[in-house]
């Protein structure tokens, strides 16, 4: 199984906030990423956070990082139907390799 | 922004044939390209890392003779699935790095859906 762990499903009402959680394994990872994948498509980088940061905000997206617990979260404010997708967290390992979680499928209901 | 394309976007082939998938970085020179495989509702699994002009580095458990990777130029890498079988059916995604950015950010192609009959 993957070393990066995520919950598999999240259902949220349109307009509410979504929070996706992730735990990673390598405390020396310098960057942690959130990617979005829509059906049948490749991955789109949503945001990233440098390991010396606790929080990063980018418009509707807020990333929180707890290095002690190796916990990463992504909050999407005012979730819209277009936010329905699979969200992957990823950590960067040596040689710039990315290790991905299994992905969280977010379903936005009206 | 950086754009990575893949061709074809989908392919259906007969068992025993070979299939070539191309990955191109359209507006930057990619010193490193990565090939991933994704099964339905699962994560991306790194298959191999290719550097321009040198042999690819394969992950453990990936057959290098079955998945041939060529990175002939800074903008093109190809993955050839040789003697394809139904179990090779999957979604193959490439990414390209070398443009700099956080952790040498990888830019992903749209993926290629391979179905082997």
mmCIF file of C-alpha atoms in Angstrom:
data_model
loop_
_atom_site.group_PDB
_atom_site.id
_atom_site.type_symbol
_atom_site.label_atom_id
_atom_site.label_comp_id
_atom_site.label_asym_id
_atom_site.label_seq_id
_atom_site.Cartn_x
_atom_site.Cartn_y
_atom_site.Cartn_z
ATOM 1 C CA UNK A 1 0.000 0.000 0.000
ATOM 2 C CA UNK A 2 0.908 3.620 -0.234
ATOM 3 C CA UNK A 3 3.089 5.222 2.415
ATOM 4 C CA UNK A 4 1.101 8.432 2.180
ATOM 5 C CA UNK A 5 -2.376 7.932 3.623
ATOM 6 C CA UNK A 6 -5.621 9.728 2.888
ATOM 7 C CA UNK A 7 -9.255 9.098 3.575
ATOM 8 C CA UNK A 8 -10.870 7.783 0.413
ATOM 9 C CA UNK A 9 -14.153 9.667 0.208
ATOM 10 C CA UNK A 10 -15.626 13.002 1.199
ATOM 11 C CA UNK A 11 -19.131 14.262 0.499
ATOM 12 C CA UNK A 12 -19.827 17.937 1.034
ATOM 13 C CA UNK A 13 -22.707 20.286 0.412
ATOM 14 C CA UNK A 14 -22.211 23.073 -2.093
ATOM 15 C CA UNK A 15 -21.105 26.227 -0.321
ATOM 16 C CA UNK A 16 -19.678 24.404 2.695
ATOM 17 C CA UNK A 17 -15.991 23.935 3.404
ATOM 18 C CA UNK A 18 -14.186 20.707 2.536
ATOM 19 C CA UNK A 19 -11.275 19.417 4.564
ATOM 20 C CA UNK A 20 -9.081 16.651 3.198
ATOM 21 C CA UNK A 21 -6.515 15.084 5.485
ATOM 22 C CA UNK A 22 -3.277 13.317 4.725
ATOM 23 C CA UNK A 23 -0.439 11.768 6.668
ATOM 24 C CA UNK A 24 2.961 11.369 5.117
ATOM 25 C CA UNK A 25 6.019 9.411 6.065
ATOM 26 C CA UNK A 26 9.254 11.196 5.307
ATOM 27 C CA UNK A 27 10.058 13.918 7.805
ATOM 28 C CA UNK A 28 12.781 15.186 5.486
ATOM 29 C CA UNK A 29 10.368 15.936 2.638
ATOM 30 C CA UNK A 30 11.018 19.531 1.678
ATOM 31 C CA UNK A 31 7.787 20.092 -0.191
ATOM 32 C CA UNK A 32 4.321 18.672 0.117
ATOM 33 C CA UNK A 33 1.781 18.974 -2.649
ATOM 34 C CA UNK A 34 -1.899 18.791 -3.350
ATOM 35 C CA UNK A 35 -3.016 17.686 -6.811
ATOM 36 C CA UNK A 36 -6.470 17.560 -8.352
ATOM 37 C CA UNK A 37 -7.531 14.970 -10.910
ATOM 38 C CA UNK A 38 -10.767 15.250 -12.819
ATOM 39 C CA UNK A 39 -12.245 12.154 -14.511
ATOM 40 C CA UNK A 40 -10.085 10.814 -17.324
ATOM 41 C CA UNK A 41 -7.534 13.582 -16.971
ATOM 42 C CA UNK A 42 -4.022 14.041 -15.675
ATOM 43 C CA UNK A 43 -3.029 15.758 -12.470
ATOM 44 C CA UNK A 44 -3.245 19.467 -11.876
ATOM 45 C CA UNK A 45 -1.082 21.000 -9.176
ATOM 46 C CA UNK A 46 -3.371 22.902 -6.824
ATOM 47 C CA UNK A 47 -0.947 24.122 -4.245
ATOM 48 C CA UNK A 48 2.156 23.187 -2.329
ATOM 49 C CA UNK A 49 3.730 24.022 0.979
ATOM 50 C CA UNK A 50 7.345 24.216 1.977
ATOM 51 C CA UNK A 51 8.225 22.145 5.002
ATOM 52 C CA UNK A 52 9.234 25.112 7.133
ATOM 53 C CA UNK A 53 5.759 26.604 6.883
ATOM 54 C CA UNK A 54 2.744 25.838 9.051
ATOM 55 C CA UNK A 55 0.100 27.289 6.821
ATOM 56 C CA UNK A 56 -0.387 28.567 3.324
ATOM 57 C CA UNK A 57 -3.453 30.267 1.936
ATOM 58 C CA UNK A 58 -4.203 30.657 -1.741
ATOM 59 C CA UNK A 59 -7.638 32.092 -2.500
ATOM 60 C CA UNK A 60 -10.151 29.392 -1.468
ATOM 61 C CA UNK A 61 -7.436 26.923 -0.551
ATOM 62 C CA UNK A 62 -5.759 26.669 2.848
ATOM 63 C CA UNK A 63 -3.013 24.167 3.546
ATOM 64 C CA UNK A 64 -2.064 23.296 7.107
ATOM 65 C CA UNK A 65 1.096 21.389 7.932
ATOM 66 C CA UNK A 66 1.894 19.719 11.239
ATOM 67 C CA UNK A 67 5.427 18.458 10.883
ATOM 68 C CA UNK A 68 5.501 16.855 14.303
ATOM 69 C CA UNK A 69 2.603 14.582 13.419
ATOM 70 C CA UNK A 70 3.441 14.493 9.684
ATOM 71 C CA UNK A 71 -0.076 15.647 8.987
ATOM 72 C CA UNK A 72 -1.163 17.722 6.037
ATOM 73 C CA UNK A 73 -4.614 19.064 5.305
ATOM 74 C CA UNK A 74 -6.307 20.935 2.503
ATOM 75 C CA UNK A 75 -9.320 23.113 3.176
ATOM 76 C CA UNK A 76 -11.470 24.288 0.289
ATOM 77 C CA UNK A 77 -13.735 27.162 1.247
ATOM 78 C CA UNK A 78 -17.131 27.655 -0.394
ATOM 79 C CA UNK A 79 -16.957 24.323 -2.208
ATOM 80 C CA UNK A 80 -18.431 24.387 -5.695
ATOM 81 C CA UNK A 81 -19.616 21.616 -8.034
ATOM 82 C CA UNK A 82 -16.488 22.141 -10.101
ATOM 83 C CA UNK A 83 -14.461 21.053 -7.091
ATOM 84 C CA UNK A 84 -15.752 17.499 -7.451
ATOM 85 C CA UNK A 85 -12.649 15.469 -8.266
ATOM 86 C CA UNK A 86 -10.012 13.239 -6.745
ATOM 87 C CA UNK A 87 -7.449 15.024 -4.603
ATOM 88 C CA UNK A 88 -4.005 13.569 -4.057
ATOM 89 C CA UNK A 89 -1.478 14.634 -1.515
ATOM 90 C CA UNK A 90 2.135 13.904 -2.338
ATOM 91 C CA UNK A 91 5.503 14.193 -0.681
ATOM 92 C CA UNK A 92 8.777 14.599 -2.453
ATOM 93 C CA UNK A 93 11.425 12.004 -1.803
ATOM 94 C CA UNK A 94 15.016 11.775 -2.923
ATOM 95 C CA UNK A 95 15.816 12.263 -6.594
ATOM 96 C CA UNK A 96 12.711 14.429 -6.871
ATOM 97 C CA UNK A 97 10.434 11.404 -6.830
ATOM 98 C CA UNK A 98 6.874 12.005 -5.750
ATOM 99 C CA UNK A 99 5.062 9.586 -3.476
ATOM 100 C CA UNK A 100 1.297 9.901 -3.735
ATOM 101 C CA UNK A 101 -1.523 9.012 -1.425
ATOM 102 C CA UNK A 102 -4.420 6.913 -2.688
ATOM 103 C CA UNK A 103 -6.521 9.985 -3.378
ATOM 104 C CA UNK A 104 -9.665 11.371 -1.789
ATOM 105 C CA UNK A 105 -12.762 11.450 -3.963
ATOM 106 C CA UNK A 106 -14.673 14.630 -3.205
ATOM 107 C CA UNK A 107 -18.322 14.727 -4.202
ATOM 108 C CA UNK A 108 -20.134 18.038 -4.006
ATOM 109 C CA UNK A 109 -23.905 17.759 -3.640
ATOM 110 C CA UNK A 110 -26.379 20.527 -4.262
ATOM 111 C CA UNK B 1 2.470 27.778 -17.624
ATOM 112 C CA UNK B 2 4.274 24.584 -18.516
ATOM 113 C CA UNK B 3 2.397 22.237 -20.816
ATOM 114 C CA UNK B 4 2.970 18.536 -21.192
ATOM 115 C CA UNK B 5 1.158 16.568 -23.846
ATOM 116 C CA UNK B 6 0.681 12.865 -24.353
ATOM 117 C CA UNK B 7 -0.210 10.983 -27.470
ATOM 118 C CA UNK B 8 -2.367 9.094 -27.981
ATOM 119 C CA UNK B 9 -4.965 9.959 -25.373
ATOM 120 C CA UNK B 10 -6.411 6.484 -25.650
ATOM 121 C CA UNK B 11 -5.477 3.318 -27.499
ATOM 122 C CA UNK B 12 -7.000 -0.124 -27.902
ATOM 123 C CA UNK B 13 -4.770 -2.923 -29.087
ATOM 124 C CA UNK B 14 -4.746 -6.667 -29.451
ATOM 125 C CA UNK B 15 -2.897 -8.883 -27.032
ATOM 126 C CA UNK B 16 0.685 -9.483 -28.140
ATOM 127 C CA UNK B 17 1.147 -6.206 -29.970
ATOM 128 C CA UNK B 18 3.330 -3.285 -28.888
ATOM 129 C CA UNK B 19 2.107 0.195 -28.154
ATOM 130 C CA UNK B 20 4.116 3.417 -28.045
ATOM 131 C CA UNK B 21 3.052 6.386 -25.941
ATOM 132 C CA UNK B 22 4.679 9.782 -26.405
ATOM 133 C CA UNK B 23 5.186 12.440 -23.780
ATOM 134 C CA UNK B 24 6.204 15.933 -24.855
ATOM 135 C CA UNK B 25 7.047 19.062 -22.917
ATOM 136 C CA UNK B 26 5.774 21.788 -25.203
ATOM 137 C CA UNK B 27 7.303 24.946 -23.802
ATOM 138 C CA UNK B 28 10.266 23.956 -21.684
ATOM 139 C CA UNK B 29 13.180 21.569 -21.720
ATOM 140 C CA UNK B 30 12.568 18.651 -19.411
ATOM 141 C CA UNK B 31 15.770 17.170 -18.110
ATOM 142 C CA UNK B 32 13.789 14.502 -16.293
ATOM 143 C CA UNK B 33 10.568 12.764 -17.200
ATOM 144 C CA UNK B 34 8.607 10.356 -15.069
ATOM 145 C CA UNK B 35 6.209 7.608 -16.092
ATOM 146 C CA UNK B 36 3.358 6.586 -13.828
ATOM 147 C CA UNK B 37 0.691 3.954 -13.984
ATOM 148 C CA UNK B 38 -2.712 4.404 -12.421
ATOM 149 C CA UNK B 39 -5.273 1.670 -11.881
ATOM 150 C CA UNK B 40 -8.938 2.600 -11.489
ATOM 151 C CA UNK B 41 -9.619 4.467 -8.259
ATOM 152 C CA UNK B 42 -6.026 4.026 -7.145
ATOM 153 C CA UNK B 43 -3.029 6.236 -6.784
ATOM 154 C CA UNK B 44 -0.251 6.860 -9.232
ATOM 155 C CA UNK B 45 2.557 4.370 -9.062
ATOM 156 C CA UNK B 46 5.912 5.512 -10.356
ATOM 157 C CA UNK B 47 7.215 3.141 -13.004
ATOM 158 C CA UNK B 48 10.450 4.785 -14.048
ATOM 159 C CA UNK B 49 12.459 7.959 -14.205
ATOM 160 C CA UNK B 50 14.140 8.941 -17.429
ATOM 161 C CA UNK B 51 16.865 11.487 -17.959
ATOM 162 C CA UNK B 52 17.654 12.834 -21.383
ATOM 163 C CA UNK B 53 20.365 10.867 -23.093
ATOM 164 C CA UNK B 54 20.724 8.166 -20.469
ATOM 165 C CA UNK B 55 19.027 4.928 -19.536
ATOM 166 C CA UNK B 56 15.847 5.041 -17.528
ATOM 167 C CA UNK B 57 15.798 4.064 -13.877
ATOM 168 C CA UNK B 58 13.016 1.614 -13.177
ATOM 169 C CA UNK B 59 11.213 1.138 -9.896
ATOM 170 C CA UNK B 60 11.297 -2.198 -8.189
ATOM 171 C CA UNK B 61 8.935 -4.682 -9.781
ATOM 172 C CA UNK B 62 8.696 -2.904 -13.139
ATOM 173 C CA UNK B 63 9.957 -5.007 -16.044
ATOM 174 C CA UNK B 64 12.354 -2.914 -18.077
ATOM 175 C CA UNK B 65 12.119 -5.235 -21.070
ATOM 176 C CA UNK B 66 8.370 -4.907 -21.124
ATOM 177 C CA UNK B 67 8.154 -1.160 -20.586
ATOM 178 C CA UNK B 68 10.784 0.393 -22.813
ATOM 179 C CA UNK B 69 11.507 4.032 -22.133
ATOM 180 C CA UNK B 70 13.418 6.327 -24.433
ATOM 181 C CA UNK B 71 14.234 9.938 -23.619
ATOM 182 C CA UNK B 72 15.913 10.983 -26.825
ATOM 183 C CA UNK B 73 15.551 14.730 -26.455
ATOM 184 C CA UNK B 74 14.810 17.326 -23.806
ATOM 185 C CA UNK B 75 11.221 17.556 -24.995
ATOM 186 C CA UNK B 76 10.270 13.976 -25.790
ATOM 187 C CA UNK B 77 10.103 10.718 -23.895
ATOM 188 C CA UNK B 78 8.417 7.569 -25.138
ATOM 189 C CA UNK B 79 7.057 4.538 -23.332
ATOM 190 C CA UNK B 80 6.631 1.381 -25.357
ATOM 191 C CA UNK B 81 4.581 -1.417 -23.883
ATOM 192 C CA UNK B 82 5.906 -4.513 -25.609
ATOM 193 C CA UNK B 83 3.844 -7.657 -26.178
ATOM 194 C CA UNK B 84 0.932 -6.098 -24.360
ATOM 195 C CA UNK B 85 -1.474 -8.266 -22.394
ATOM 196 C CA UNK B 86 -4.842 -7.464 -20.813
ATOM 197 C CA UNK B 87 -3.211 -6.966 -17.416
ATOM 198 C CA UNK B 88 -1.257 -4.064 -18.925
ATOM 199 C CA UNK B 89 -4.517 -2.193 -19.439
ATOM 200 C CA UNK B 90 -4.239 0.941 -17.361
ATOM 201 C CA UNK B 91 -3.995 4.710 -17.376
ATOM 202 C CA UNK B 92 -0.428 5.829 -18.071
ATOM 203 C CA UNK B 93 0.595 9.328 -17.067
ATOM 204 C CA UNK B 94 3.876 11.077 -17.688
ATOM 205 C CA UNK B 95 5.299 14.115 -15.987
ATOM 206 C CA UNK B 96 8.163 16.397 -16.847
ATOM 207 C CA UNK B 97 10.529 18.196 -14.532
ATOM 208 C CA UNK B 98 13.562 20.371 -14.905
ATOM 209 C CA UNK B 99 11.852 23.713 -15.129
ATOM 210 C CA UNK B 100 12.708 24.593 -11.559
ATOM 211 C CA UNK B 101 10.123 25.706 -9.072
ATOM 212 C CA UNK B 102 9.280 24.167 -5.697
ATOM 213 C CA UNK B 103 11.082 20.848 -5.455
ATOM 214 C CA UNK B 104 11.636 20.993 -9.209
ATOM 215 C CA UNK B 105 7.936 20.850 -9.843
ATOM 216 C CA UNK B 106 6.637 18.128 -12.101
ATOM 217 C CA UNK B 107 4.112 18.990 -14.776
ATOM 218 C CA UNK B 108 1.750 16.205 -15.702
ATOM 219 C CA UNK B 109 0.429 15.119 -19.041
ATOM 220 C CA UNK B 110 -3.266 14.355 -19.521
ATOM 221 C CA UNK B 111 -2.682 10.604 -19.505
ATOM 222 C CA UNK B 112 -3.121 7.757 -21.989
ATOM 223 C CA UNK B 113 -5.776 5.106 -21.497
ATOM 224 C CA UNK B 114 -4.503 1.743 -22.758
ATOM 225 C CA UNK B 115 -6.920 -1.124 -23.255
ATOM 226 C CA UNK B 116 -5.520 -4.478 -24.324
ATOM 227 C CA UNK B 117 -8.043 -6.936 -25.702
#
